[in-house]
Amino acid sequence: MGYEVVLFDSDGVLVDLPDRETFVAATRRTFSGFDIRRPTGDDVRALVGGNVDALASLCRRNDVDLRSFCRRA
């Protein structure tokens, strides 16, 4: 028997939210891993909020593969 779904929850219902410092560090690692040196506030909000359309635009502007970016994020 295997799993058909993996549920990631971080809204405080099933698991507690990470602290702000954890979010900041993860966001920085993601951007720096793709050599995106100066993400805008909108770029950061898109990543943290999961705005795929905005992330796609960010990736196009920086010549980054969207799927690779999302997997690392």
Short mmCIF file of C-alpha atoms in Angstrom, two decimals:
data_model
loop_
_atom_site.label_atom_id
_atom_site.label_comp_id
_atom_site.label_asym_id
_atom_site.label_seq_id
_atom_site.Cartn_x
_atom_site.Cartn_y
_atom_site.Cartn_z
CA MET A 1 0.00 0.00 0.00
CA GLY A 2 1.30 3.46 -0.87
CA TYR A 3 0.27 7.04 -0.52
CA GLU A 4 -1.64 8.86 -3.25
CA VAL A 5 -1.44 12.30 -1.65
CA VAL A 6 1.02 14.23 0.45
CA LEU A 7 -0.52 17.06 2.45
CA PHE A 8 1.64 20.01 3.42
CA ASP A 9 -0.01 22.11 6.08
CA SER A 10 1.45 25.15 7.74
CA ASP A 11 -1.55 27.23 8.68
CA GLY A 12 -1.57 26.22 12.33
CA VAL A 13 -4.36 23.64 12.09
CA LEU A 14 -2.27 20.47 11.82
CA VAL A 15 1.17 21.89 12.54
CA ASP A 16 2.47 25.15 13.93
CA LEU A 17 3.73 27.84 11.60
CA PRO A 18 7.50 28.23 11.39
CA ASP A 19 8.83 31.39 13.00
CA ARG A 20 9.57 34.46 10.89
CA GLU A 21 13.32 33.87 10.91
CA THR A 22 12.81 30.42 9.38
CA PHE A 23 10.70 31.90 6.57
CA VAL A 24 13.26 34.65 5.94
CA ALA A 25 16.18 32.19 5.82
CA ALA A 26 14.34 29.80 3.50
CA THR A 27 13.31 32.63 1.19
CA ARG A 28 16.87 33.94 1.00
CA ARG A 29 18.25 30.46 0.26
CA THR A 30 15.72 29.95 -2.53
CA PHE A 31 16.49 33.24 -4.26
CA SER A 32 20.25 32.96 -3.83
CA GLY A 33 20.17 29.37 -5.10
CA PHE A 34 19.03 30.76 -8.45
CA ASP A 35 21.34 33.77 -8.32
CA ILE A 36 18.42 36.18 -7.88
CA ARG A 37 20.30 38.82 -5.93
CA ARG A 38 17.72 41.56 -5.44
CA PRO A 39 14.21 40.18 -5.23
CA THR A 40 11.55 42.85 -4.89
CA GLY A 41 9.03 42.91 -2.06
CA ASP A 42 6.47 41.62 -4.59
CA ASP A 43 8.80 38.72 -5.46
CA VAL A 44 9.13 37.77 -1.80
CA ARG A 45 5.37 38.01 -1.24
CA ALA A 46 4.77 35.84 -4.32
CA LEU A 47 7.08 33.16 -2.98
CA VAL A 48 5.73 33.19 0.56
CA GLY A 49 2.12 33.40 -0.64
CA GLY A 50 2.47 30.78 -3.37
CA ASN A 51 1.37 33.12 -6.18
CA VAL A 52 2.27 30.93 -9.14
CA ASP A 53 1.50 33.57 -11.80
CA ALA A 54 3.82 36.06 -10.11
CA LEU A 55 6.47 33.37 -9.60
CA ALA A 56 6.26 32.47 -13.29
CA SER A 57 6.86 36.12 -14.16
CA LEU A 58 9.79 36.29 -11.74
CA CYS A 59 11.32 33.17 -13.29
CA ARG A 60 10.91 34.48 -16.83
CA ARG A 61 12.59 37.78 -15.87
CA ASN A 62 15.51 35.90 -14.35
CA ASP A 63 15.76 33.09 -16.92
CA VAL A 64 14.96 30.45 -14.28
CA ASP A 65 12.98 27.25 -14.76
CA LEU A 66 9.71 27.65 -12.82
CA ARG A 67 9.43 23.99 -11.85
CA SER A 68 12.98 23.89 -10.51
CA PHE A 69 12.37 27.11 -8.58
CA CYS A 70 9.15 25.82 -7.05
CA ARG A 71 10.69 22.48 -6.11
CA ARG A 72 13.54 24.21 -4.29
CA ALA A 73 11.21 26.71 -2.65
#
